Coordinates of C-alpha atoms in Angstrom, one line a residue:
Chain D
M1 CA -38.0 -80.9 23.7
T2 CA -40.1 -81.7 20.5
D3 CA -36.9 -82.9 18.3
L4 CA -36.8 -86.0 20.8
A5 CA -39.3 -87.4 18.6
K6 CA -36.9 -88.0 16.1
G7 CA -35.5 -90.6 18.5
A8 CA -38.6 -92.7 17.7
E9 CA -36.7 -93.6 14.4
P10 CA -34.5 -96.9 14.8
A11 CA -31.3 -96.4 16.0
K12 CA -28.0 -98.1 16.3
D13 CA -27.8 -100.3 19.4
F14 CA -25.4 -98.6 22.0
T15 CA -24.2 -102.2 22.8
D16 CA -23.7 -104.7 20.3
G17 CA -26.6 -106.1 22.4
V18 CA -27.8 -109.7 22.4
I19 CA -31.0 -108.7 22.9
S20 CA -32.2 -105.6 21.1
T21 CA -35.5 -106.8 20.1
A22 CA -37.1 -106.3 23.3
L23 CA -39.8 -103.6 22.9
A24 CA -38.8 -100.4 24.6
R25 CA -41.5 -99.1 27.1
D26 CA -41.3 -95.6 25.5
E27 CA -40.1 -95.2 21.7
I28 CA -37.5 -92.8 22.4
D29 CA -34.0 -94.2 21.8
P30 CA -31.4 -93.2 24.3
D31 CA -29.0 -92.7 21.9
E32 CA -30.8 -89.9 19.9
I33 CA -31.2 -87.9 23.0
G34 CA -27.5 -88.3 23.8
R35 CA -26.6 -87.2 20.5
Q36 CA -28.8 -84.0 20.2
K37 CA -29.6 -82.6 23.7
P38 CA -25.7 -81.8 24.6
Q39 CA -25.4 -79.9 21.6
K40 CA -28.3 -78.1 22.5
I41 CA -27.2 -77.6 26.3
G42 CA -23.8 -76.3 24.6
R43 CA -25.3 -74.0 22.5
W44 CA -27.5 -72.7 25.3
L45 CA -24.3 -72.6 27.7
R46 CA -22.5 -70.7 25.4
S47 CA -25.3 -68.6 24.5
R48 CA -25.8 -67.8 27.9
N49 CA -22.8 -65.7 28.1
M50 CA -23.7 -64.5 24.5
T51 CA -27.2 -63.7 25.5
V52 CA -25.9 -61.5 28.4
G53 CA -23.1 -60.0 26.7
I54 CA -25.6 -58.8 23.8
A55 CA -27.6 -57.2 26.6
G56 CA -24.2 -55.5 27.9
V57 CA -23.6 -54.5 24.3
F58 CA -27.3 -53.2 23.9
L59 CA -27.1 -51.2 27.3
F60 CA -23.5 -50.0 25.9
V61 CA -25.0 -48.7 22.6
L62 CA -28.1 -46.9 24.5
F63 CA -25.8 -45.2 26.9
S64 CA -23.3 -44.2 24.2
L65 CA -26.3 -42.6 22.1
I66 CA -28.4 -40.8 24.9
T67 CA -25.4 -39.1 26.7
N68 CA -22.2 -37.3 25.1
T69 CA -20.1 -38.6 27.8
F70 CA -20.5 -42.5 27.8
L71 CA -18.8 -43.2 24.9
T72 CA -15.2 -41.5 25.8
M73 CA -11.9 -43.1 26.9
F74 CA -12.2 -41.4 30.2
N75 CA -15.5 -42.5 31.3
L76 CA -14.9 -46.0 30.1
V77 CA -11.8 -46.3 31.9
N78 CA -13.6 -44.7 35.3
M79 CA -16.3 -47.0 34.7
V80 CA -14.6 -50.4 34.8
R81 CA -12.0 -49.0 37.4
N82 CA -15.0 -48.8 39.9
V83 CA -15.8 -52.0 39.7
S84 CA -12.3 -53.6 39.7
L85 CA -12.6 -54.4 43.5
I86 CA -16.1 -55.7 42.8
G87 CA -14.6 -57.9 40.0
T88 CA -11.6 -59.2 42.2
V89 CA -13.6 -60.1 45.1
A90 CA -16.2 -61.9 42.6
V91 CA -13.5 -64.5 41.7
G92 CA -13.7 -65.8 45.1
M93 CA -17.5 -65.4 45.0
T94 CA -17.7 -67.5 42.0
L95 CA -15.9 -70.3 43.5
L96 CA -18.1 -70.2 46.6
F97 CA -21.3 -70.3 44.5
I98 CA -20.2 -73.0 42.4
A99 CA -19.3 -75.1 45.4
G100 CA -22.8 -74.0 46.7
E101 CA -21.9 -71.4 49.5
V102 CA -21.9 -67.7 49.8
D103 CA -20.0 -65.2 51.8
L104 CA -22.0 -62.2 52.8
S105 CA -19.3 -60.8 54.9
V106 CA -16.9 -59.8 51.9
G107 CA -17.9 -56.0 52.2
S108 CA -17.3 -55.9 56.2
V109 CA -14.1 -57.7 55.8
L110 CA -13.1 -55.6 53.0
G111 CA -13.7 -52.5 55.6
F112 CA -12.1 -54.1 58.2
L113 CA -9.1 -55.0 56.4
T114 CA -8.6 -51.5 55.0
I115 CA -8.8 -50.2 58.8
V116 CA -6.0 -52.9 59.5
F117 CA -4.0 -51.5 56.6
G118 CA -4.2 -47.9 57.9
G119 CA -3.4 -49.1 61.4
L120 CA -0.3 -51.3 60.4
T121 CA 1.2 -48.7 57.9
V122 CA 0.3 -45.6 59.7
G123 CA 0.1 -46.4 63.1
I124 CA 2.9 -48.7 63.3
G125 CA 4.5 -47.7 60.3
I126 CA 5.2 -50.9 58.8
D127 CA 6.2 -50.7 54.7
P128 CA 3.1 -50.9 52.7
W129 CA 4.3 -53.7 50.6
L130 CA 4.6 -55.9 53.9
T131 CA 1.5 -54.3 54.8
A132 CA -0.3 -55.6 51.8
L133 CA 1.0 -59.0 52.6
L134 CA 0.0 -59.0 56.1
V135 CA -3.6 -57.9 55.4
I136 CA -4.1 -60.5 52.7
L137 CA -2.7 -62.9 55.3
C138 CA -5.3 -61.5 57.5
G139 CA -8.0 -62.1 54.9
I140 CA -7.1 -65.5 54.4
G141 CA -7.7 -65.9 58.3
T142 CA -11.4 -64.5 58.2
G143 CA -11.9 -66.6 55.4
L144 CA -10.5 -69.7 57.2
L145 CA -12.6 -68.8 60.2
N146 CA -15.9 -68.7 58.0
G147 CA -14.9 -71.9 56.5
L148 CA -13.9 -73.7 59.9
I149 CA -17.2 -72.6 61.2
R150 CA -19.3 -73.8 58.0
T151 CA -17.5 -77.2 57.6
K152 CA -16.4 -78.3 61.3
L153 CA -19.9 -76.7 62.8
N154 CA -22.1 -77.4 60.1
I155 CA -23.6 -73.9 60.0
P156 CA -24.8 -72.7 56.7
S157 CA -22.5 -70.4 55.4
F158 CA -25.7 -67.9 55.0
I159 CA -25.8 -67.7 58.6
V160 CA -22.2 -67.8 59.7
T161 CA -21.3 -64.9 56.9
L162 CA -24.3 -62.9 57.9
A163 CA -23.2 -62.7 61.7
M164 CA -19.5 -61.9 60.2
L165 CA -21.1 -59.2 57.8
T166 CA -22.1 -57.4 61.2
A167 CA -18.9 -58.3 63.3
Y168 CA -16.3 -57.1 60.9
R169 CA -18.1 -53.7 60.2
S170 CA -18.6 -52.9 64.1
L171 CA -15.0 -54.0 64.7
A172 CA -14.1 -51.5 61.9
L173 CA -15.8 -48.9 63.5
I174 CA -14.5 -49.6 67.0
V175 CA -10.9 -50.4 66.0
S176 CA -10.7 -47.1 64.1
G177 CA -12.9 -44.9 66.6
D178 CA -15.4 -44.2 63.4
R179 CA -12.2 -42.1 62.1
P180 CA -10.4 -42.3 58.5
V181 CA -6.9 -42.9 58.4
S182 CA -5.0 -41.0 55.6
V183 CA -1.6 -42.6 54.6
D184 CA 1.4 -41.1 52.8
P185 CA 1.3 -42.1 49.3
T186 CA 4.6 -42.1 48.3
G187 CA 6.5 -45.2 46.7
T188 CA 5.8 -47.5 44.0
F189 CA 3.4 -49.7 46.3
Y190 CA 1.2 -46.6 45.3
V191 CA 1.8 -46.7 41.9
V192 CA 1.1 -50.2 41.2
T193 CA -2.2 -49.9 43.1
G194 CA -3.7 -46.6 42.5
G195 CA -1.7 -45.4 39.5
T196 CA -1.9 -46.3 35.8
I197 CA 0.1 -47.5 33.2
F198 CA -0.2 -46.3 29.7
H199 CA -3.5 -44.7 30.8
I200 CA -4.8 -48.1 32.1
P201 CA -5.2 -47.9 35.8
F202 CA -3.3 -50.8 37.6
L203 CA -6.9 -51.6 39.5
I204 CA -8.1 -53.1 36.2
L205 CA -5.0 -55.0 35.4
W206 CA -5.3 -56.4 38.8
M207 CA -8.6 -57.5 38.4
L208 CA -8.2 -59.0 35.1
A209 CA -4.9 -60.7 36.4
V210 CA -7.0 -62.1 39.2
T211 CA -9.7 -63.3 37.0
F212 CA -7.4 -64.9 34.6
V213 CA -5.7 -67.0 37.4
G214 CA -8.8 -67.8 39.0
G215 CA -10.5 -68.6 35.6
L216 CA -7.3 -71.0 34.9
V217 CA -7.5 -72.8 38.5
L218 CA -11.4 -73.7 37.9
S219 CA -11.3 -74.6 34.6
R220 CA -7.9 -76.3 34.1
T221 CA -6.6 -77.7 37.6
R222 CA -7.8 -80.9 40.0
F223 CA -8.6 -78.3 42.4
G224 CA -11.3 -76.6 39.9
Y225 CA -12.7 -79.9 39.1
H226 CA -13.5 -80.7 42.8
V227 CA -14.9 -77.3 43.5
Y228 CA -17.6 -78.0 40.6
A229 CA -18.2 -81.7 42.0
T230 CA -18.6 -80.5 45.5
G231 CA -21.4 -78.2 44.5
G232 CA -22.8 -80.5 41.7
N233 CA -23.3 -83.4 44.2
L234 CA -21.8 -83.6 47.5
E235 CA -22.5 -86.8 48.4
A236 CA -20.9 -88.4 45.2
S237 CA -17.9 -86.3 45.6
R238 CA -17.1 -87.7 49.3
D239 CA -17.9 -91.0 47.9
A240 CA -15.4 -90.4 45.3
G241 CA -12.9 -89.6 47.9
I242 CA -12.8 -85.7 47.4
N243 CA -12.4 -83.8 50.7
T244 CA -15.4 -81.4 50.4
D245 CA -14.9 -80.1 53.7
Q246 CA -11.4 -79.2 52.5
I247 CA -12.2 -77.6 49.1
K248 CA -14.9 -75.3 50.8
L249 CA -12.3 -74.3 53.6
A250 CA -9.7 -73.8 50.8
I251 CA -12.2 -71.2 48.9
F252 CA -13.5 -69.3 51.7
A253 CA -9.7 -68.6 52.4
I254 CA -9.1 -67.6 49.0
T255 CA -12.5 -64.8 49.2
G256 CA -10.8 -63.9 52.3
G257 CA -7.4 -63.3 50.9
L258 CA -9.1 -61.5 47.8
C259 CA -10.6 -59.1 50.3
G260 CA -7.5 -58.8 51.7
L261 CA -5.9 -57.8 48.2
A262 CA -8.9 -55.7 47.5
A263 CA -8.1 -53.5 50.7
A264 CA -5.1 -53.1 49.9
L265 CA -5.5 -52.0 46.5
L266 CA -8.3 -49.7 47.9
V267 CA -6.2 -48.0 50.3
G268 CA -3.3 -47.8 47.8
Y269 CA -5.9 -45.9 45.4
L270 CA -7.8 -43.8 47.8
H271 CA -5.2 -43.1 50.0
V272 CA -7.4 -43.4 52.9
A273 CA -8.7 -46.2 55.1
E274 CA -12.2 -45.9 56.0
P275 CA -14.6 -48.0 58.5
T276 CA -17.3 -47.7 56.3
T277 CA -15.4 -48.9 53.0
G278 CA -17.0 -51.4 51.4
T279 CA -20.5 -51.3 52.8
G280 CA -23.3 -52.8 50.5
L281 CA -19.9 -54.7 48.4
E282 CA -21.7 -57.9 49.0
F283 CA -24.8 -56.8 46.8
L284 CA -22.8 -56.0 43.8
V285 CA -20.5 -59.0 44.0
I286 CA -23.1 -61.4 44.0
G287 CA -25.0 -59.4 41.4
A288 CA -21.8 -60.0 39.2
V289 CA -21.7 -63.5 40.1
V290 CA -25.3 -64.2 39.3
V291 CA -25.7 -62.2 36.3
G292 CA -22.4 -64.0 35.0
G293 CA -24.5 -67.7 35.4
A294 CA -23.5 -68.9 38.7
E295 CA -26.0 -70.2 40.9
L296 CA -26.4 -70.6 44.5
T297 CA -27.6 -74.1 44.2
G298 CA -23.9 -75.0 43.2
G299 CA -22.2 -76.6 40.3
R300 CA -22.5 -73.9 37.8
G301 CA -20.5 -70.9 37.0
T302 CA -17.5 -69.5 35.2
M303 CA -15.1 -66.8 35.5
V304 CA -15.8 -65.5 31.9
G305 CA -19.4 -65.2 32.9
T306 CA -18.5 -63.5 36.3
L307 CA -16.6 -61.0 34.4
I308 CA -19.1 -60.3 32.0
G309 CA -21.3 -59.8 35.1
T310 CA -18.9 -57.4 36.4
L311 CA -18.9 -55.3 33.6
I312 CA -22.4 -55.2 32.9
I313 CA -22.8 -53.8 36.6
A314 CA -20.3 -51.4 35.3
I315 CA -22.4 -50.2 32.3
I316 CA -25.5 -49.9 34.2
T317 CA -23.9 -48.1 37.1
G318 CA -21.6 -45.8 34.9
G319 CA -24.7 -44.9 32.5
M320 CA -27.2 -44.3 35.2
V321 CA -24.8 -41.8 37.1
L322 CA -23.8 -40.1 33.8
L323 CA -28.1 -39.7 33.3
G324 CA -27.8 -37.9 36.5
Y325 CA -29.6 -40.5 38.8
S326 CA -27.7 -41.3 42.0
Q327 CA -25.6 -44.4 43.1
G328 CA -28.7 -45.5 44.8
V329 CA -30.8 -45.5 41.7
A330 CA -28.3 -47.2 40.0
D331 CA -28.4 -50.0 42.4
I332 CA -32.0 -50.2 42.0
A333 CA -31.5 -50.7 38.1
T334 CA -28.9 -53.6 39.0
G335 CA -31.3 -55.2 41.6
I336 CA -33.9 -55.3 38.6
L337 CA -31.4 -56.6 36.3
I338 CA -30.8 -59.7 38.8
I339 CA -34.3 -60.4 39.3
V340 CA -34.7 -60.4 35.4
V341 CA -31.7 -62.4 34.8
G342 CA -32.5 -64.8 37.3
T343 CA -36.0 -65.1 36.2
I344 CA -34.7 -66.1 32.5
D345 CA -32.5 -68.5 34.1
L346 CA -35.0 -70.4 35.8
L347 CA -37.6 -70.4 32.9
L348 CA -34.5 -71.8 30.7
R349 CA -33.7 -74.4 33.2
H350 CA -37.2 -75.6 33.2
A351 CA -37.5 -75.8 29.6
G352 CA -34.4 -77.4 29.0
A353 CA -35.1 -80.1 32.2
R354 CA -35.4 -83.6 31.4
R355 CA -38.4 -85.5 30.8
Chain E
M1 CA -16.4 -123.0 37.8
S2 CA -16.3 -120.6 40.7
S3 CA -16.1 -123.5 43.1
S4 CA -12.9 -124.8 42.4
H5 CA -10.7 -122.0 43.8
E6 CA -10.7 -119.8 46.9
P7 CA -13.3 -117.1 47.0
F8 CA -11.5 -113.4 46.7
L9 CA -13.7 -111.9 49.4
V10 CA -14.7 -113.7 52.6
A11 CA -17.2 -112.1 55.2
R12 CA -18.1 -114.0 58.6
G13 CA -20.4 -113.1 60.9
L14 CA -21.3 -109.5 59.9
S15 CA -23.4 -107.4 62.3
K16 CA -24.7 -104.3 62.2
N17 CA -27.1 -102.1 64.7
F18 CA -28.6 -99.2 64.3
A19 CA -29.9 -97.4 67.3
N20 CA -32.2 -100.4 68.5
V21 CA -32.9 -102.0 65.0
S22 CA -30.6 -104.9 64.1
A23 CA -29.8 -104.2 60.4
L24 CA -27.6 -107.3 60.2
Q25 CA -27.1 -110.4 62.4
G26 CA -24.3 -112.6 61.6
V27 CA -24.3 -112.6 57.8
D28 CA -21.9 -114.7 56.1
L29 CA -20.7 -114.1 52.6
D30 CA -18.4 -115.2 49.6
I31 CA -17.6 -113.7 46.6
F32 CA -15.9 -115.3 43.9
D33 CA -13.7 -114.0 41.3
D34 CA -15.7 -114.7 38.3
E35 CA -19.4 -115.1 39.2
I36 CA -22.5 -112.8 39.3
L37 CA -23.7 -113.0 43.2
A38 CA -27.1 -111.9 43.4
V39 CA -28.4 -110.7 46.9
V40 CA -31.8 -110.7 47.1
G41 CA -34.3 -110.1 50.3
D42 CA -37.4 -108.1 51.3
N43 CA -36.9 -104.3 51.8
G44 CA -35.5 -104.2 55.7
A45 CA -33.7 -107.6 55.1
G46 CA -30.2 -105.7 55.3
K47 CA -29.2 -105.9 51.7
S48 CA -28.3 -102.1 51.5
T49 CA -26.5 -102.5 55.0
L50 CA -24.5 -105.3 53.6
I51 CA -23.1 -103.4 50.5
K52 CA -22.5 -100.3 52.7
I53 CA -20.1 -102.3 54.8
L54 CA -18.8 -104.0 52.0
S55 CA -18.0 -100.4 50.0
G56 CA -16.8 -99.2 53.1
A57 CA -19.5 -96.6 53.9
H58 CA -20.4 -98.5 57.4
Q59 CA -18.3 -100.5 59.4
P60 CA -19.8 -103.7 61.0
D61 CA -20.2 -104.0 64.8
H62 CA -19.1 -107.7 64.8
G63 CA -17.8 -110.1 62.4
E64 CA -14.6 -110.1 59.7
I65 CA -13.6 -109.6 56.3
R66 CA -11.2 -111.5 54.7
I67 CA -9.5 -110.4 51.1
D68 CA -7.4 -113.1 49.6
G69 CA -7.0 -114.6 53.3
K70 CA -6.1 -111.8 55.0
I71 CA -8.3 -110.1 57.8
T72 CA -8.9 -106.4 56.1
R73 CA -10.7 -103.6 57.6
I74 CA -12.5 -101.6 54.7
T75 CA -12.6 -98.2 56.3
D76 CA -13.9 -95.9 53.7
P77 CA -14.9 -96.0 50.1
L78 CA -11.4 -95.0 48.9
R79 CA -10.3 -98.1 50.9
A80 CA -12.5 -100.1 49.2
R81 CA -11.7 -99.1 45.9
A82 CA -7.9 -99.7 46.8
L83 CA -9.0 -103.1 47.6
G84 CA -10.5 -103.7 44.3
I85 CA -14.3 -103.1 45.5
S86 CA -16.2 -100.6 43.5
T87 CA -19.7 -99.7 44.3
V88 CA -22.3 -98.6 41.5
Y89 CA -24.8 -96.8 43.8
Q90 CA -28.6 -96.7 43.2
N91 CA -28.7 -93.0 42.9
L92 CA -25.8 -93.6 40.5
A93 CA -23.6 -90.8 42.4
L94 CA -23.1 -88.6 39.4
V95 CA -22.5 -85.1 38.7
D96 CA -25.4 -84.2 36.7
L97 CA -23.8 -80.6 35.6
R98 CA -20.7 -82.2 34.6
D99 CA -19.4 -84.0 31.6
V100 CA -19.0 -87.7 30.9
A101 CA -15.2 -87.6 31.2
A102 CA -15.4 -85.4 34.3
N103 CA -17.7 -88.0 36.1
L104 CA -15.7 -91.1 35.1
Y105 CA -12.7 -89.6 36.4
L106 CA -14.5 -88.0 39.3
G107 CA -11.9 -87.5 42.6
C108 CA -9.2 -89.3 40.5
E109 CA -8.5 -86.9 37.4
P110 CA -5.3 -87.3 35.5
V111 CA -2.9 -84.4 36.0
R112 CA 0.4 -83.0 34.7
W113 CA 2.7 -81.1 36.8
G114 CA 0.4 -82.0 39.8
W115 CA -2.3 -79.8 39.4
F116 CA -3.4 -79.3 36.1
I117 CA -6.0 -81.5 34.4
D118 CA -4.5 -83.8 31.8
R119 CA -7.8 -83.6 29.6
Q120 CA -6.3 -85.3 26.8
A121 CA -5.7 -88.4 28.9
M122 CA -8.7 -88.0 30.4
L123 CA -10.7 -88.0 27.1
D124 CA -8.7 -91.0 25.7
G125 CA -9.2 -92.9 29.2
A126 CA -12.8 -92.2 29.0
R127 CA -13.3 -93.4 25.5
K128 CA -11.0 -96.7 26.1
V129 CA -13.5 -97.5 29.3
L130 CA -16.5 -97.0 27.4
A131 CA -15.0 -98.6 24.5
D132 CA -14.1 -101.8 26.4
L133 CA -18.0 -102.0 28.1
K134 CA -19.1 -101.6 24.6
V135 CA -21.0 -98.6 25.4
H136 CA -21.7 -95.8 23.0
I137 CA -22.1 -92.4 24.7
P138 CA -22.3 -89.9 21.9
S139 CA -20.2 -87.2 23.4
L140 CA -17.8 -87.4 26.0
T141 CA -18.3 -83.6 26.9
A142 CA -21.9 -84.0 27.0
E143 CA -23.6 -82.8 30.5
V144 CA -24.4 -86.4 32.4
G145 CA -27.5 -84.9 33.4
Q146 CA -28.9 -84.8 29.7
L147 CA -28.4 -88.4 29.1
S148 CA -30.6 -91.1 29.3
G149 CA -31.2 -93.5 32.5
G150 CA -29.2 -96.1 30.7
Q151 CA -26.5 -93.9 29.5
R152 CA -25.9 -92.8 33.2
Q153 CA -26.3 -96.3 34.6
S154 CA -23.6 -96.9 31.9
I155 CA -21.2 -94.1 33.1
A156 CA -21.7 -95.0 36.9
I157 CA -20.9 -98.6 35.7
G158 CA -17.9 -97.3 33.6
R159 CA -16.4 -95.4 36.5
A160 CA -16.8 -98.7 38.8
T161 CA -14.7 -101.0 36.3
S162 CA -11.8 -97.8 35.5
H163 CA -10.9 -98.6 38.9
R164 CA -10.1 -102.3 37.6
G165 CA -11.4 -103.4 40.7
R166 CA -12.2 -107.1 41.4
V167 CA -15.7 -106.9 42.3
I168 CA -18.4 -104.4 41.2
I169 CA -21.5 -104.2 43.6
M170 CA -24.6 -102.7 42.1
D171 CA -27.3 -101.8 43.9
E172 CA -30.7 -102.1 42.1
P173 CA -28.8 -101.3 38.8
T174 CA -32.2 -101.3 36.7
A175 CA -34.7 -100.3 38.9
A176 CA -35.0 -96.8 37.3
L177 CA -34.6 -98.4 33.6
G178 CA -37.2 -99.3 30.9
V179 CA -37.2 -102.8 29.5
K180 CA -34.6 -101.8 26.8
E181 CA -32.1 -100.0 28.7
S182 CA -32.4 -102.8 31.4
Q183 CA -31.5 -105.5 28.9
K184 CA -28.4 -103.4 27.7
V185 CA -27.2 -103.1 31.4
L186 CA -27.7 -106.4 32.0
D187 CA -25.6 -107.6 29.0
L188 CA -23.1 -105.4 30.2
I189 CA -23.0 -107.1 33.4
I190 CA -22.6 -110.3 31.8
R191 CA -19.4 -108.9 29.8
L192 CA -18.0 -107.6 33.1
K193 CA -18.2 -111.2 34.4
E194 CA -16.8 -112.5 30.7
A195 CA -13.7 -110.1 31.4
G196 CA -13.0 -111.7 34.7
T197 CA -14.8 -109.1 37.0
A198 CA -17.1 -110.3 39.8
V199 CA -20.4 -108.6 40.2
L200 CA -22.4 -108.6 43.5
I201 CA -26.0 -107.1 42.4
I202 CA -29.0 -106.3 44.4
S203 CA -32.3 -106.9 42.5
H204 CA -35.8 -107.0 43.6
N205 CA -36.3 -108.5 39.9
M206 CA -36.7 -112.4 40.4
R207 CA -36.5 -112.7 36.4
Q208 CA -33.6 -111.1 36.1
V209 CA -31.8 -112.6 38.9
F210 CA -32.7 -115.9 37.3
T211 CA -31.1 -114.8 33.9
I212 CA -27.6 -113.6 34.9
A213 CA -26.8 -114.6 38.7
D214 CA -24.7 -117.5 39.0
R215 CA -25.4 -117.6 42.7
I216 CA -28.2 -116.5 44.9
V217 CA -27.9 -115.1 48.3
V218 CA -30.9 -114.7 50.3
L219 CA -31.4 -112.4 53.4
R220 CA -34.2 -112.1 55.8
H221 CA -34.5 -109.9 58.7
G222 CA -30.7 -109.2 59.0
R223 CA -29.7 -113.0 58.6
N224 CA -28.5 -115.1 55.7
V225 CA -31.0 -117.6 55.2
G226 CA -30.2 -119.5 52.3
T227 CA -27.2 -119.4 49.5
R228 CA -28.2 -121.3 46.2
W229 CA -26.8 -122.0 42.8
R230 CA -29.0 -120.6 40.2
S231 CA -28.9 -124.1 38.4
E232 CA -30.2 -125.9 41.7
T233 CA -32.8 -123.5 42.5
T234 CA -36.0 -122.4 41.4
P235 CA -37.9 -119.1 41.9
D236 CA -40.2 -120.4 43.9
E237 CA -37.7 -121.5 46.4
I238 CA -36.2 -118.3 46.2
V239 CA -39.3 -116.7 47.2
K240 CA -40.3 -118.9 49.7
L241 CA -36.8 -118.0 51.4
I242 CA -37.2 -114.1 51.0
V243 CA -40.8 -114.4 52.8
G244 CA -39.9 -117.2 55.2
I245 CA -42.0 -120.2 54.1
E246 CA -40.5 -123.3 54.5
T247 CA -39.7 -125.2 51.6
G248 CA -38.3 -128.7 53.2
Q249 CA -35.0 -128.3 52.1
G250 CA -33.4 -127.2 55.3
V251 CA -32.0 -123.7 55.9

């Protein structure tokens, strides 16, 4: 903030104004603020991904040094594959965060949809490709339901999706009779979901593809611009003619659809549908999004950031497990990371706040 | 000059009630194509309600609006924009976390192939809009929330002018600004008028009103208690109309 003082120097008028002799109440020339601060903020925005990225590299090097097995192709591939479904669903969650919404039901919806997958393909004997399509459509349906309740009844998404978190989990348990269903993993479907190509798991490729498309939609399309606008200033967006309810409905549906895709990928990989699948997934997904720089207050976030957040969660979880800690301890570490990152963001925000 | 031709917009008998409060009671208003019209009045006089009706945010309970002589319903802000009425709200309605270009094109971003943002067209257009207003914003990719009050005001006005509207409504455009920045915004309003755009300005600042306005409409308790040419009135008379003291000139 101190370089604002430089603004006190006389600067070119921003109009070719008639009266520029009027004494300014404060001697800060607005031009200078405009000229300097965006660069500063821009640098900060770039550096936020950079800082988080460096923290990730630090953890990466740390785990590489203190364990023998971390820095192996086998472990690295496993590590990223383990978060690939988190990364896939996080694309939808990023859109929601940017629009100022949240979906706590993603884990339960994922669990419920794996049961639907198992029921359709094993119980009824539908082709797995068609099943996957139906499951994705079913996921879009769950998202639309969330979005409709959110927008038509005007209930905060936190409440709506919290209720759905319990509802879909219970539904999964009831429908499945609390028993897992095994699928017969023959056919190309199980190759392009659970298999590998050049030693790279398809799960990772799916995550990257979804993230790439999500990033393109978010940063390059009118829809993406309207998602940012909706979360950035709801009132102004409405006045500008943006149908904010429709935007919200669409991103809830996208998130639900991605849960469907994740469910199909998971069954394709595990060859089993379990009603408890995805328990606690919302924590890791939201963690990845928050570490990635999106904020629940809306208007902020990027797909690249979310991908970095997902990879950092992969490193922490993978490293901790290699060190002999349980998944539970790794989750505690992830929780601490989220709080640390959130605090740093808040401090930076206050430091960068306008006058 | 304005008196020689037909008004662009004619409003007659506008009334609006909120619950038991009568915000407007039969207000008449004319807007000509190349004038600066100031609407003044005390708090609660109905100024905000009036501009919300003109900008499509509220519907009047009674009364009619004619644009170019045709009875018109201004159903929503988009409709108002299509009719040539743009509004710069007091809160500016900017998305602070988005850049200058995105704010100038908020809700009407140029696209290629139906979906993808035409970023180049957006930057070129933004540059042109700001150049036409002779507003200097250092960076089109700066976050709007990081700009000064005057620059933010300029962007909000720029967005209104980019719709190629015939009248721009401004609600207290200088209320949040310092002396120097206020002057820049007033210069800008005068340039808009010179370019042929009508400006309806709401202001509490009598000195400002007398500096720039061609005509002054005074509202009091939801009624139009007087319309004066600036050249034929005095600040004293206007203040008396605002507070409701007889001036002997008849209302």
